[in-house]
Coordinates of C-alpha atoms and ligand atoms in Angstrom, one line a residue:
M1 CA -2.8 -17.6 -28.1
P2 CA -4.8 -14.3 -27.6
L3 CA -3.4 -12.0 -25.0
H4 CA -6.3 -12.4 -22.7
A5 CA -6.0 -16.2 -22.8
Q6 CA -2.2 -16.0 -22.1
V7 CA -2.7 -14.1 -18.9
R8 CA -5.7 -16.1 -18.0
A9 CA -3.7 -19.3 -18.3
A10 CA -1.2 -17.9 -15.8
R11 CA -3.9 -16.7 -13.5
D12 CA -5.7 -20.0 -13.6
F13 CA -2.5 -21.8 -12.8
L14 CA -2.0 -19.7 -9.7
V15 CA -5.7 -20.1 -8.6
L16 CA -5.5 -23.8 -9.1
H17 CA -2.4 -24.1 -6.9
R18 CA -3.4 -21.6 -4.4
E19 CA -2.9 -24.0 -1.5
D20 CA 0.2 -25.6 -2.9
Y21 CA 3.1 -23.1 -2.7
D22 CA 5.8 -25.4 -3.9
T23 CA 4.1 -26.3 -7.1
A24 CA 3.0 -22.7 -7.8
Y25 CA 6.5 -21.3 -7.0
A26 CA 8.3 -23.8 -9.1
G27 CA 5.9 -23.9 -12.1
F28 CA 5.0 -20.2 -12.5
S29 CA 6.5 -18.1 -15.2
W30 CA 5.5 -14.6 -16.2
P31 CA 3.5 -14.2 -19.4
T32 CA 5.4 -11.8 -21.6
P33 CA 3.2 -10.3 -24.3
A34 CA 4.9 -7.7 -26.5
I35 CA 1.8 -5.6 -26.6
Y36 CA -0.9 -5.5 -24.0
N37 CA -3.7 -3.2 -22.8
F38 CA -5.3 -4.0 -19.5
A39 CA -8.6 -2.3 -20.5
T40 CA -9.1 -3.8 -23.9
D41 CA -7.2 -7.1 -23.5
W42 CA -8.3 -8.0 -20.0
F43 CA -11.2 -5.9 -18.6
D44 CA -13.3 -6.1 -21.8
G45 CA -12.7 -9.8 -21.7
L46 CA -14.2 -9.9 -18.2
A47 CA -17.2 -8.0 -19.4
E48 CA -17.7 -10.7 -22.0
E49 CA -17.3 -13.5 -19.5
R50 CA -19.0 -12.2 -16.4
G51 CA -20.8 -9.1 -17.6
H52 CA -23.6 -9.2 -15.0
Q53 CA -21.3 -9.6 -12.0
T54 CA -20.7 -6.4 -10.0
A55 CA -17.2 -5.1 -10.9
L56 CA -17.3 -2.1 -8.6
W57 CA -19.3 -1.5 -5.5
V58 CA -18.8 1.8 -3.7
I59 CA -20.4 2.4 -0.3
D60 CA -20.2 6.0 1.0
A61 CA -20.2 6.1 4.8
A62 CA -22.9 8.3 6.4
P63 CA -21.6 11.4 8.2
P64 CA -20.7 10.8 11.8
G65 CA -23.6 11.2 14.2
T66 CA -26.2 9.9 11.8
E67 CA -28.1 6.7 12.5
D68 CA -27.5 4.7 9.3
T69 CA -23.9 3.7 8.4
V70 CA -24.4 4.2 4.7
S71 CA -25.3 7.4 2.9
R72 CA -25.0 6.3 -0.8
E73 CA -24.3 3.1 -2.6
R74 CA -23.2 2.6 -6.3
R75 CA -22.8 -0.7 -8.1
L76 CA -21.6 -1.2 -11.7
T77 CA -21.4 -4.5 -13.4
F78 CA -18.4 -5.4 -15.6
T79 CA -20.5 -4.5 -18.7
E80 CA -21.6 -1.2 -17.3
L81 CA -18.1 -0.2 -16.2
R82 CA -16.7 -1.2 -19.6
D83 CA -19.3 0.9 -21.4
R84 CA -18.7 3.9 -19.0
S85 CA -15.0 3.7 -19.4
V86 CA -15.3 3.5 -23.2
A87 CA -17.5 6.6 -23.1
A88 CA -15.1 8.4 -20.8
A89 CA -12.2 7.5 -23.1
H90 CA -13.9 9.0 -26.1
W91 CA -14.8 12.2 -24.2
L92 CA -11.3 12.6 -22.9
H93 CA -9.9 12.0 -26.4
D94 CA -12.3 14.6 -27.8
H95 CA -10.8 17.0 -25.3
G96 CA -7.3 16.3 -26.5
L97 CA -6.0 13.5 -24.4
R98 CA -3.7 11.3 -26.5
R99 CA -1.4 8.2 -26.2
G100 CA 1.6 9.1 -24.0
D101 CA 0.0 12.3 -22.5
R102 CA 0.1 12.5 -18.7
L103 CA -3.1 12.7 -16.8
L104 CA -3.0 13.7 -13.1
L105 CA -5.9 11.8 -11.4
V106 CA -6.8 13.4 -8.0
L107 CA -10.1 11.7 -7.1
G108 CA -11.2 10.1 -3.9
N109 CA -13.0 6.8 -3.8
T110 CA -15.7 7.7 -6.3
V111 CA -16.8 5.7 -9.3
G112 CA -15.3 8.3 -11.7
L113 CA -11.8 7.2 -10.5
W114 CA -12.2 3.7 -11.9
E115 CA -13.9 4.9 -15.1
V116 CA -11.1 7.4 -15.8
M117 CA -8.3 5.0 -15.0
L118 CA -9.7 2.4 -17.4
A119 CA -10.4 5.2 -20.0
A120 CA -6.8 6.5 -19.8
I121 CA -5.3 3.0 -20.1
R122 CA -7.6 2.4 -23.1
I123 CA -6.2 5.5 -24.8
G124 CA -2.6 4.8 -23.8
A125 CA -2.3 7.9 -21.7
V126 CA -0.1 7.8 -18.6
V127 CA -1.9 8.2 -15.3
I128 CA -0.3 10.0 -12.3
P129 CA -2.5 9.0 -9.3
A130 CA -2.5 11.5 -6.4
T131 CA -4.6 11.7 -3.2
P132 CA -6.9 14.7 -2.8
Q133 CA -5.5 15.0 0.7
L134 CA -2.4 16.6 -0.7
S135 CA -1.9 20.3 -0.1
P136 CA -2.3 22.7 -3.1
A137 CA 1.5 23.1 -3.1
D138 CA 2.0 19.3 -3.3
L139 CA -0.5 19.1 -6.1
A140 CA 1.2 21.8 -8.0
D141 CA 4.4 19.9 -7.5
R142 CA 2.8 16.8 -8.9
V143 CA 1.6 18.7 -12.0
R144 CA 5.0 20.2 -12.5
R145 CA 7.2 17.2 -11.9
G146 CA 4.7 14.9 -13.6
H147 CA 4.4 17.1 -16.7
A148 CA 0.6 16.6 -16.6
S149 CA -1.2 17.8 -19.7
M150 CA -4.6 17.2 -18.2
L151 CA -6.0 16.8 -14.7
V152 CA -9.1 15.2 -13.2
A153 CA -10.3 16.3 -9.8
D154 CA -13.4 16.4 -7.7
T155 CA -15.5 19.6 -8.1
A156 CA -15.2 20.0 -4.3
D157 CA -11.4 20.3 -4.7
A158 CA -11.3 22.7 -7.6
A159 CA -10.0 25.6 -5.5
K160 CA -6.8 23.7 -4.8
F161 CA -5.9 24.0 -8.5
A162 CA -6.2 27.8 -8.8
G163 CA -3.6 29.1 -11.2
I164 CA -2.8 25.6 -12.7
E165 CA -3.7 25.4 -16.4
P166 CA -2.6 22.2 -18.0
P167 CA -2.7 22.3 -21.8
H168 CA -5.7 19.9 -22.3
G169 CA -7.6 21.4 -19.4
K170 CA -9.0 20.5 -16.0
V171 CA -11.9 18.0 -15.6
A172 CA -14.3 18.3 -12.7
V173 CA -16.0 15.2 -11.4
D174 CA -19.0 15.6 -9.1
G175 CA -17.8 12.8 -6.8
G176 CA -20.2 13.7 -4.0
G177 CA -23.2 13.5 -6.3
T178 CA -24.3 17.0 -5.3
G179 CA -25.4 18.0 -8.8
A180 CA -23.0 20.9 -8.7
P181 CA -21.9 22.0 -12.2
A182 CA -18.2 22.2 -13.1
P183 CA -16.5 25.5 -11.9
D184 CA -15.7 28.1 -14.5
G185 CA -12.8 27.1 -16.7
W186 CA -13.3 23.4 -16.0
L187 CA -14.6 20.6 -18.3
D188 CA -17.6 18.9 -16.8
Y189 CA -17.3 15.1 -16.5
A190 CA -21.1 14.9 -16.2
E191 CA -21.2 15.3 -20.0
V192 CA -19.8 11.7 -20.5
R193 CA -22.5 9.6 -22.3
V194 CA -22.5 6.0 -23.2
D195 CA -22.9 5.5 -27.0
P196 CA -23.1 1.9 -28.5
A197 CA -21.4 3.3 -31.6
H198 CA -18.2 4.0 -29.6
D199 CA -15.2 1.8 -30.5
P200 CA -13.6 0.4 -27.4
H201 CA -10.2 0.4 -29.2
F202 CA -8.2 3.5 -29.9
P203 CA -5.8 3.7 -32.8
G204 CA -2.4 2.0 -32.4
C205 CA -1.5 -0.4 -29.6
T206 CA 0.2 -0.1 -26.2
R207 CA 3.5 -1.9 -26.1
A208 CA 4.5 -3.8 -23.0
E209 CA 7.2 -1.3 -22.1
D210 CA 5.2 1.8 -22.8
P211 CA 4.6 3.9 -19.6
M212 CA 1.2 3.6 -18.1
L213 CA 1.5 4.8 -14.5
L214 CA 3.7 7.3 -12.7
Y215 CA 3.5 6.9 -8.9
F216 CA 4.9 9.1 -6.2
T217 CA 6.0 6.9 -3.4
S218 CA 4.7 7.4 0.2
G219 CA 7.7 9.5 1.3
T220 CA 8.1 7.4 4.5
T221 CA 11.9 7.8 4.6
A222 CA 12.6 10.7 2.2
Q223 CA 11.1 12.9 -0.5
P224 CA 8.6 10.9 -2.6
K225 CA 10.2 9.3 -5.5
L226 CA 8.6 9.1 -9.0
V227 CA 8.1 5.5 -10.1
Q228 CA 7.3 4.5 -13.7
H229 CA 5.2 1.4 -14.4
S230 CA 4.4 -0.1 -17.8
H231 CA 1.4 -1.6 -19.5
V232 CA 2.4 -5.0 -18.1
S233 CA 4.2 -4.3 -14.9
Y234 CA 1.1 -3.7 -12.8
P235 CA -1.6 -5.1 -15.1
I236 CA 0.0 -8.5 -15.2
G237 CA 2.6 -8.2 -12.5
H238 CA -0.1 -8.3 -9.8
L239 CA -0.6 -12.0 -10.6
A240 CA 1.9 -12.4 -7.7
T241 CA -0.3 -10.2 -5.5
L242 CA -3.3 -12.3 -6.5
Y243 CA -1.4 -15.5 -5.4
W244 CA -0.6 -14.0 -2.0
M245 CA -4.1 -12.8 -1.5
G246 CA -5.7 -16.0 -2.6
L247 CA -8.4 -14.2 -4.5
Q248 CA -10.8 -16.3 -6.6
P249 CA -13.3 -15.4 -9.4
G250 CA -16.5 -14.2 -7.8
D251 CA -14.9 -12.9 -4.6
V252 CA -16.0 -9.6 -3.1
H253 CA -12.8 -8.0 -2.1
C254 CA -12.5 -5.0 0.2
N255 CA -9.3 -3.1 0.7
I256 CA -8.6 -0.1 2.8
S257 CA -6.1 2.3 1.3
S258 CA -6.2 5.9 0.1
P259 CA -6.5 6.6 -3.6
G260 CA -3.4 8.0 -5.0
W261 CA -1.1 5.4 -3.5
A262 CA 0.2 2.3 -5.2
K263 CA -1.6 0.0 -2.7
H264 CA -4.9 1.4 -4.0
A265 CA -4.0 0.2 -7.5
W266 CA -2.8 -3.1 -6.2
S267 CA -5.8 -4.0 -4.2
N268 CA -8.7 -1.9 -5.5
F269 CA -8.0 -2.2 -9.2
F270 CA -5.6 -4.7 -10.8
T271 CA -5.5 -7.7 -8.4
P272 CA -9.2 -8.2 -7.8
W273 CA -10.0 -7.8 -11.5
L274 CA -7.2 -10.1 -12.5
A275 CA -9.0 -12.6 -10.3
G276 CA -12.5 -11.8 -11.7
A277 CA -13.6 -10.5 -8.3
T278 CA -15.7 -7.6 -7.2
V279 CA -14.0 -4.5 -5.9
L280 CA -15.8 -3.3 -2.8
V281 CA -14.9 0.1 -1.6
Y282 CA -15.7 1.7 1.8
N283 CA -15.6 5.4 1.2
Y284 CA -15.3 7.5 4.3
A285 CA -14.3 11.0 5.4
R286 CA -13.1 9.8 8.7
F287 CA -12.2 6.1 9.3
D288 CA -14.7 4.4 11.6
P289 CA -13.9 0.7 12.5
A290 CA -17.6 0.0 13.4
G291 CA -18.7 1.5 10.0
L292 CA -16.2 -0.7 8.2
L293 CA -17.3 -3.9 10.0
A294 CA -20.9 -3.1 9.1
V295 CA -20.0 -2.7 5.4
L296 CA -18.1 -6.0 5.4
E297 CA -21.1 -7.7 6.9
R298 CA -23.7 -6.0 4.7
C299 CA -21.8 -6.7 1.4
E300 CA -20.7 -10.2 2.5
A301 CA -17.1 -9.4 1.7
T302 CA -15.1 -12.6 1.2
T303 CA -11.6 -11.1 1.3
F304 CA -10.3 -8.1 3.2
C305 CA -6.9 -6.3 3.1
A306 CA -5.9 -3.4 5.3
P307 CA -2.7 -1.8 6.5
P308 CA -1.5 -2.7 10.1
T309 CA -2.7 0.7 11.3
V310 CA -6.2 -0.2 10.4
W311 CA -5.9 -3.7 12.0
R312 CA -4.6 -2.1 15.2
M313 CA -7.7 0.1 15.2
L314 CA -10.0 -2.8 14.5
V315 CA -8.6 -4.9 17.4
Q316 CA -9.5 -2.1 19.8
T317 CA -13.2 -2.8 19.0
D318 CA -15.3 -5.8 19.8
L319 CA -14.3 -7.8 16.8
A320 CA -16.0 -11.0 18.1
A321 CA -19.4 -9.3 17.8
A322 CA -19.0 -8.8 14.0
R323 CA -20.6 -11.4 11.8
T324 CA -18.5 -11.3 8.6
S325 CA -18.4 -13.8 5.7
L326 CA -14.6 -13.3 5.4
R327 CA -12.4 -16.1 4.1
E328 CA -9.2 -14.2 3.8
C329 CA -7.7 -11.5 6.0
L330 CA -4.7 -9.7 4.7
S331 CA -2.3 -7.0 5.7
A332 CA 0.5 -5.1 3.9
G333 CA 2.3 -1.8 3.8
E334 CA 4.0 -1.9 7.2
P335 CA 5.2 -4.6 9.5
L336 CA 2.3 -6.5 11.2
N337 CA 2.7 -7.1 14.9
P338 CA 2.1 -10.7 16.0
E339 CA -0.1 -9.5 18.8
V340 CA -2.6 -8.2 16.3
I341 CA -2.7 -11.5 14.3
D342 CA -3.3 -13.2 17.6
Q343 CA -6.3 -11.0 18.6
V344 CA -8.0 -11.4 15.2
Q345 CA -7.4 -15.2 15.3
R346 CA -9.1 -15.3 18.7
A347 CA -12.1 -13.2 17.6
W348 CA -12.7 -14.6 14.1
G349 CA -10.7 -17.8 13.9
L350 CA -8.9 -16.3 10.8
T351 CA -5.2 -15.7 10.5
I352 CA -4.2 -12.3 9.0
R353 CA -1.8 -13.2 6.3
D354 CA 1.0 -10.6 5.8
G355 CA 2.3 -9.6 2.4
Y356 CA 5.3 -7.4 1.5
G357 CA 5.8 -5.2 -1.5
Q358 CA 6.5 -1.7 -2.7
T359 CA 5.2 1.0 -5.1
E360 CA 8.1 -0.2 -7.2
T361 CA 6.7 -3.7 -7.5
S362 CA 3.7 -5.9 -6.8
A363 CA 3.7 -8.0 -3.7
Q364 CA 7.1 -9.8 -3.6
V365 CA 6.8 -11.9 -0.4
G366 CA 3.8 -13.2 1.4
N367 CA 1.9 -15.9 3.3
P368 CA -0.4 -17.5 0.7
P369 CA -3.5 -19.4 1.8
G370 CA -2.8 -22.8 3.1
S371 CA 0.9 -22.2 3.8
P372 CA 2.0 -22.7 7.3
I373 CA 2.5 -19.3 9.0
K374 CA 5.3 -18.4 11.2
L375 CA 4.3 -15.6 13.5
G376 CA 6.3 -12.5 12.9
S377 CA 7.5 -13.6 9.4
M378 CA 6.1 -11.9 6.3
G379 CA 6.2 -15.2 4.5
R380 CA 8.1 -16.6 1.5
P381 CA 9.0 -15.2 -1.9
L382 CA 6.0 -15.2 -4.2
P383 CA 5.9 -16.9 -7.6
G384 CA 8.0 -14.9 -10.0
F385 CA 10.5 -13.6 -7.5
A386 CA 14.0 -14.8 -6.6
P387 CA 15.3 -12.7 -3.7
V388 CA 18.9 -12.6 -2.5
L389 CA 20.0 -11.0 0.8
V390 CA 22.9 -8.6 0.4
D391 CA 25.2 -7.5 3.2
P392 CA 24.8 -3.7 3.1
A393 CA 28.5 -3.2 4.2
S394 CA 30.3 -5.7 2.1
G395 CA 27.8 -6.2 -0.8
E396 CA 28.2 -10.0 -0.3
H397 CA 25.2 -12.4 -0.5
R398 CA 24.2 -13.9 2.8
D399 CA 21.9 -16.6 3.9
D400 CA 20.7 -15.3 7.2
E401 CA 20.2 -11.5 7.0
G402 CA 20.7 -8.6 4.7
E403 CA 19.1 -6.2 2.4
L404 CA 16.3 -7.8 0.4
C405 CA 17.2 -7.6 -3.2
L406 CA 15.6 -9.2 -6.3
R407 CA 17.4 -11.1 -9.0
L408 CA 16.9 -9.6 -12.4
D409 CA 17.5 -12.7 -14.5
P410 CA 14.6 -13.3 -15.2
R411 CA 13.4 -9.8 -14.3
P412 CA 10.2 -9.9 -12.2
L413 CA 7.5 -8.5 -14.5
S414 CA 6.0 -6.3 -11.8
L415 CA 9.3 -4.4 -11.2
M416 CA 9.1 -0.7 -12.2
A417 CA 10.8 0.5 -15.3
G418 CA 12.8 2.8 -13.1
Y419 CA 12.7 6.1 -11.1
K420 CA 12.0 9.3 -13.1
S421 CA 13.6 12.6 -12.2
D422 CA 11.9 16.0 -12.3
S423 CA 12.4 16.1 -16.0
E424 CA 10.9 13.5 -18.3
S425 CA 14.0 11.4 -18.3
F426 CA 15.0 8.7 -15.9
D427 CA 16.9 9.6 -12.7
D428 CA 20.3 8.0 -13.4
E429 CA 21.6 8.4 -9.9
L430 CA 18.6 6.9 -8.1
N431 CA 18.4 4.0 -10.7
A432 CA 22.1 3.3 -10.4
A433 CA 21.7 2.9 -6.7
A434 CA 18.5 0.8 -6.9
F435 CA 19.9 -1.5 -9.5
A436 CA 23.6 -1.7 -8.3
G437 CA 25.3 -5.1 -8.6
D438 CA 22.7 -6.5 -11.0
V439 CA 20.0 -6.8 -8.5
Y440 CA 17.1 -4.6 -7.5
H441 CA 17.6 -3.1 -4.0
T442 CA 14.4 -2.8 -1.9
G443 CA 16.1 -0.8 0.9
D444 CA 14.6 -3.1 3.5
V445 CA 16.6 -5.4 5.8
V446 CA 15.2 -8.9 6.4
G447 CA 16.2 -12.1 8.1
R448 CA 15.7 -15.6 6.5
D449 CA 15.3 -18.9 8.3
A450 CA 16.2 -22.4 7.1
D451 CA 12.7 -22.8 5.5
G452 CA 13.1 -19.7 3.5
Y453 CA 10.7 -17.5 5.5
L454 CA 11.6 -13.9 5.6
T455 CA 11.3 -11.7 8.7
Y456 CA 11.2 -7.9 8.4
V457 CA 14.0 -6.2 10.4
G458 CA 13.5 -2.6 9.2
R459 CA 14.2 0.0 6.6
S460 CA 17.9 0.1 6.1
D461 CA 17.5 3.7 7.4
D462 CA 15.5 2.7 10.5
V463 CA 17.7 -0.1 11.9
F464 CA 20.1 1.4 14.4
K465 CA 22.9 0.4 16.8
A466 CA 22.8 0.6 20.6
S467 CA 25.8 -0.5 22.6
D468 CA 27.1 -1.9 19.3
Y469 CA 24.1 -4.2 18.9
R470 CA 21.8 -4.0 15.9
I471 CA 18.2 -3.0 16.9
S472 CA 15.2 -3.6 14.8
P473 CA 12.5 -1.0 15.8
F474 CA 9.8 -3.4 14.6
E475 CA 10.9 -6.1 17.0
L476 CA 10.7 -3.7 20.0
E477 CA 7.4 -2.2 18.9
S478 CA 5.9 -5.6 18.6
V479 CA 6.7 -6.3 22.2
L480 CA 5.5 -2.9 23.4
I481 CA 2.1 -3.4 21.6
E482 CA 1.5 -6.6 23.6
H483 CA 1.0 -4.4 26.6
P484 CA -2.7 -3.5 26.9
A485 CA -1.9 0.2 27.4
V486 CA -0.2 0.4 24.0
A487 CA -2.3 1.0 20.9
E488 CA 0.7 1.9 18.7
A489 CA 4.4 2.4 19.2
A490 CA 7.4 3.7 17.2
V491 CA 10.9 3.1 18.4
V492 CA 13.9 5.3 17.4
P493 CA 17.4 5.8 18.6
A494 CA 17.9 8.5 21.2
P495 CA 21.5 9.7 21.2
D496 CA 23.3 8.6 24.4
P497 CA 26.8 9.6 25.5
V498 CA 27.7 6.1 26.8
R499 CA 25.9 3.7 24.5
L500 CA 25.9 5.9 21.4
A501 CA 22.1 5.5 21.2
V502 CA 19.4 3.9 23.3
P503 CA 15.9 2.8 22.1
K504 CA 13.2 5.3 22.8
A505 CA 9.6 4.5 22.3
Y506 CA 6.9 6.9 21.3
V507 CA 3.6 5.4 22.5
V508 CA 0.0 6.0 21.5
L509 CA -2.1 4.9 24.5
A510 CA -5.2 2.6 24.2
A511 CA -8.4 4.1 25.5
G512 CA -8.7 4.4 29.3
W513 CA -5.0 4.7 30.1
A514 CA -3.4 7.8 31.6
A515 CA -0.2 9.3 30.2
D516 CA 1.5 9.3 33.5
A517 CA 4.5 7.8 35.3
D518 CA 2.6 4.7 36.5
T519 CA 1.6 3.7 32.9
A520 CA 5.2 4.5 31.7
R521 CA 6.6 2.2 34.5
Q522 CA 4.3 -0.6 33.6
I523 CA 5.1 -0.4 29.9
L524 CA 8.9 -0.1 30.4
G525 CA 8.7 -2.9 33.0
Y526 CA 6.9 -5.1 30.5
A527 CA 9.5 -4.4 27.8
R528 CA 12.3 -5.1 30.3
E529 CA 10.8 -8.5 31.0
H530 CA 10.4 -9.5 27.4
L531 CA 13.5 -8.1 25.7
A532 CA 17.2 -8.9 26.0
P533 CA 19.0 -6.3 28.1
Y534 CA 20.7 -4.7 25.1
K535 CA 17.4 -4.2 23.4
R536 CA 15.8 -2.6 26.5
V537 CA 13.5 0.3 25.8
R538 CA 15.1 3.0 28.0
R539 CA 13.1 6.1 27.3
L540 CA 9.4 6.6 26.6
A541 CA 7.1 9.5 25.6
F542 CA 3.4 9.5 25.0
G543 CA 1.8 11.2 22.0
E544 CA 0.6 10.9 18.5
L545 CA 2.9 9.4 15.8
P546 CA 3.9 11.4 12.7
K547 CA 2.5 9.6 9.7
T548 CA 2.5 9.9 5.9
I549 CA -0.8 10.6 4.3
S550 CA -0.9 7.0 3.4
G551 CA -0.8 6.2 7.1
K552 CA 2.8 5.0 7.6
I553 CA 4.7 5.9 10.6
R554 CA 7.5 8.4 9.8
R555 CA 10.2 7.3 12.2
V556 CA 12.6 9.5 10.4
E557 CA 10.8 12.6 11.9
L558 CA 11.1 11.2 15.4
R559 CA 14.7 10.3 14.9
R560 CA 15.5 13.8 13.6
A561 CA 13.8 15.3 16.6
E562 CA 15.9 13.2 18.9
Q563 CA 19.1 14.1 17.1
A564 CA 18.3 17.8 17.1
R565 CA 17.6 17.7 20.8
A566 CA 20.9 15.9 21.5
G567 CA 22.7 18.4 19.3
S568 CA 21.3 21.3 21.3
S569 CA 22.0 19.7 24.7
G570 CA 25.3 18.1 23.8
A571 CA 23.7 14.7 24.3
D572 CA 24.1 15.1 28.0
E573 CA 22.1 12.6 30.1
A574 CA 21.6 15.1 32.9
A575 CA 18.0 15.1 34.0
S576 CA 17.7 18.9 33.4
D577 CA 18.2 18.2 29.6
R578 CA 15.4 15.7 29.5
P579 CA 12.7 16.7 27.1
D580 CA 9.2 17.4 28.6
G581 CA 7.1 14.3 29.1
E582 CA 10.0 11.8 28.7
F583 CA 10.2 8.9 31.1
R584 CA 13.3 6.9 31.6
D585 CA 13.7 3.4 32.9
S586 CA 16.3 4.7 35.4
D587 CA 13.4 6.6 37.0
F588 CA 11.9 3.4 38.3
S589 CA 13.1 0.4 40.4
F590 CA 12.0 -2.8 38.7
Ligands
ATP1 N1 4.4 -6.5 5.0 C1 5.3 -5.6 5.2 N2 6.1 -5.7 6.3 C2 7.0 -4.7 6.6 N3 7.2 -3.6 5.8 C3 6.4 -3.5 4.7 C4 5.4 -4.4 4.4 N4 4.8 -4.0 3.2 C5 5.5 -2.9 2.9 N5 6.4 -2.5 3.8 C6 7.2 -1.3 3.8 O1 6.7 -0.4 2.9 C7 7.6 0.0 1.9 C8 7.0 0.2 0.6 O2 6.1 1.4 0.7 P1 5.8 2.5 -0.4 O3 6.2 1.9 -1.7 O4 4.5 2.9 -0.2 O5 6.7 3.7 -0.1 P2 7.6 4.1 1.1 O6 8.8 3.2 0.9 O7 6.8 3.9 2.3 O8 8.0 5.6 0.8 P3 9.4 6.1 0.4 O9 10.1 5.1 -0.5 O10 9.1 7.4 -0.3 O11 10.1 6.4 1.7 C9 8.6 -1.2 1.9 O12 9.8 -0.9 1.3 C10 8.6 -1.6 3.3 O13 9.5 -0.9 4.0

């Protein structure tokens, strides 16, 4: 069977059983072609089948303060995008890019990003995606640790790469459409021209295990790790993501995530195209919930995925007034608070379906369409995944709670090849820990009920003990966010001389609430009513939350700040050692 047909048979099986989890889970097996190229074997096939359908639709938000919500719109059909990516591949090849070479791709949500990704895959070069929001020092680190032999960036960001000279040069893309020429010393992407004589295939073939992507993780808990994916792990592995999302051929799929992070590749590249759907991109300088809703309406998006941070912002607006054509609402990347699901359900009559995964994999766990949802649970294992829960202390397998680990026999196709170190070799230490005991360790603790539903407890590093009880920050945050004053919350342990640690909440207030003692009393009182005494939130501070560039809450920073404070004050509870702006439940009589 041709490669395209093998993957399509697996895709069609999942689409057919999209509302029948048991059949899909039991009957699915990963296609395992020995050679595969997403551009030539899959994308070009789409151009044959559905050439006139829009493959990519990028809407640029108008600058704040202007009347219209859209400043520019670009649409490419599958045929046009295939032709542009073939042309880009030849142009990059002419400038020296070869199979196995590493290409640092630092573009925002501009058409060039999709063209260059497809072009590099076609050639067999290894793409290192990075967000333009990184600092020059971080970008230099990506070039160095990634051994990039070429880099592609927006003309507007060229200054960030001063002094960096990769062997095959620097390519400038005029993403903003300003007409500005490439800066001195840069290659100009505007030279790319479609030529019908171009061969879409490049010499040789890409083997399944050949490297295709190198990702830096978000760095939520530690230094970003370098994850290697192959020519099948993301290109075919995202069949599992497709099943969770419930995408269908012809859908218009919108996803909010920043380029450079794995979630962008999941949901703005591989998964919708595996489904034969249109990728709809809302490109903004500053996220504006009203602008997003206008785009969803205008483009008649059918499926929408966003991280919980975006959903929390959306529910602060008048969602009920939006007239969308959405069929599927999805969330991933962080735990999703039940209160947010509830609010969207009330406004739109749609249930946000949570899905869980990592840079290291596709989606692994999720609530597929049609499956009963248990509020607070992130769903069940997706087709192709057999998780086990491992007790972090004893290493034994448990039924009820433990670290989420994946069985490797058979190995989920979407699982990374492994972590790379600074050099070009694999990082033996990191990989030994990640694959200890013949399973892959996700580093996340989850609970499992009798029906096999998994509930997120926390990062192994974020879960903590207070009065000898285990505390899940997510559980406490979900209660706090039910209070109307709370837009976002992060809970971390504050060292305590008696209880070892007590839960402390950092709270971002909803509009219209004052950061004063009365609000603190109300929130702490609410948490007191709704949480068991040992989980009680005992301290509270108002302020912004530290986040990664990809928008995830960095509890590790708050935790360190608490520890540092305790270290300097000897963890003394005396009121005089209380940090500025901290409220304690002992201040109030409830
Ligand atoms: N639906 C979800 N519910 C709860 N947590 C989620 C969900 N989806 C993803 N996550 C969290 O995000 C993590 C994966 O994120 P990602 O791969 O972007 O890097 P990171 O783990 O945030 O960064 P780093 O590994 O560098 O600390 C998961 O391990 C999990 O902790």
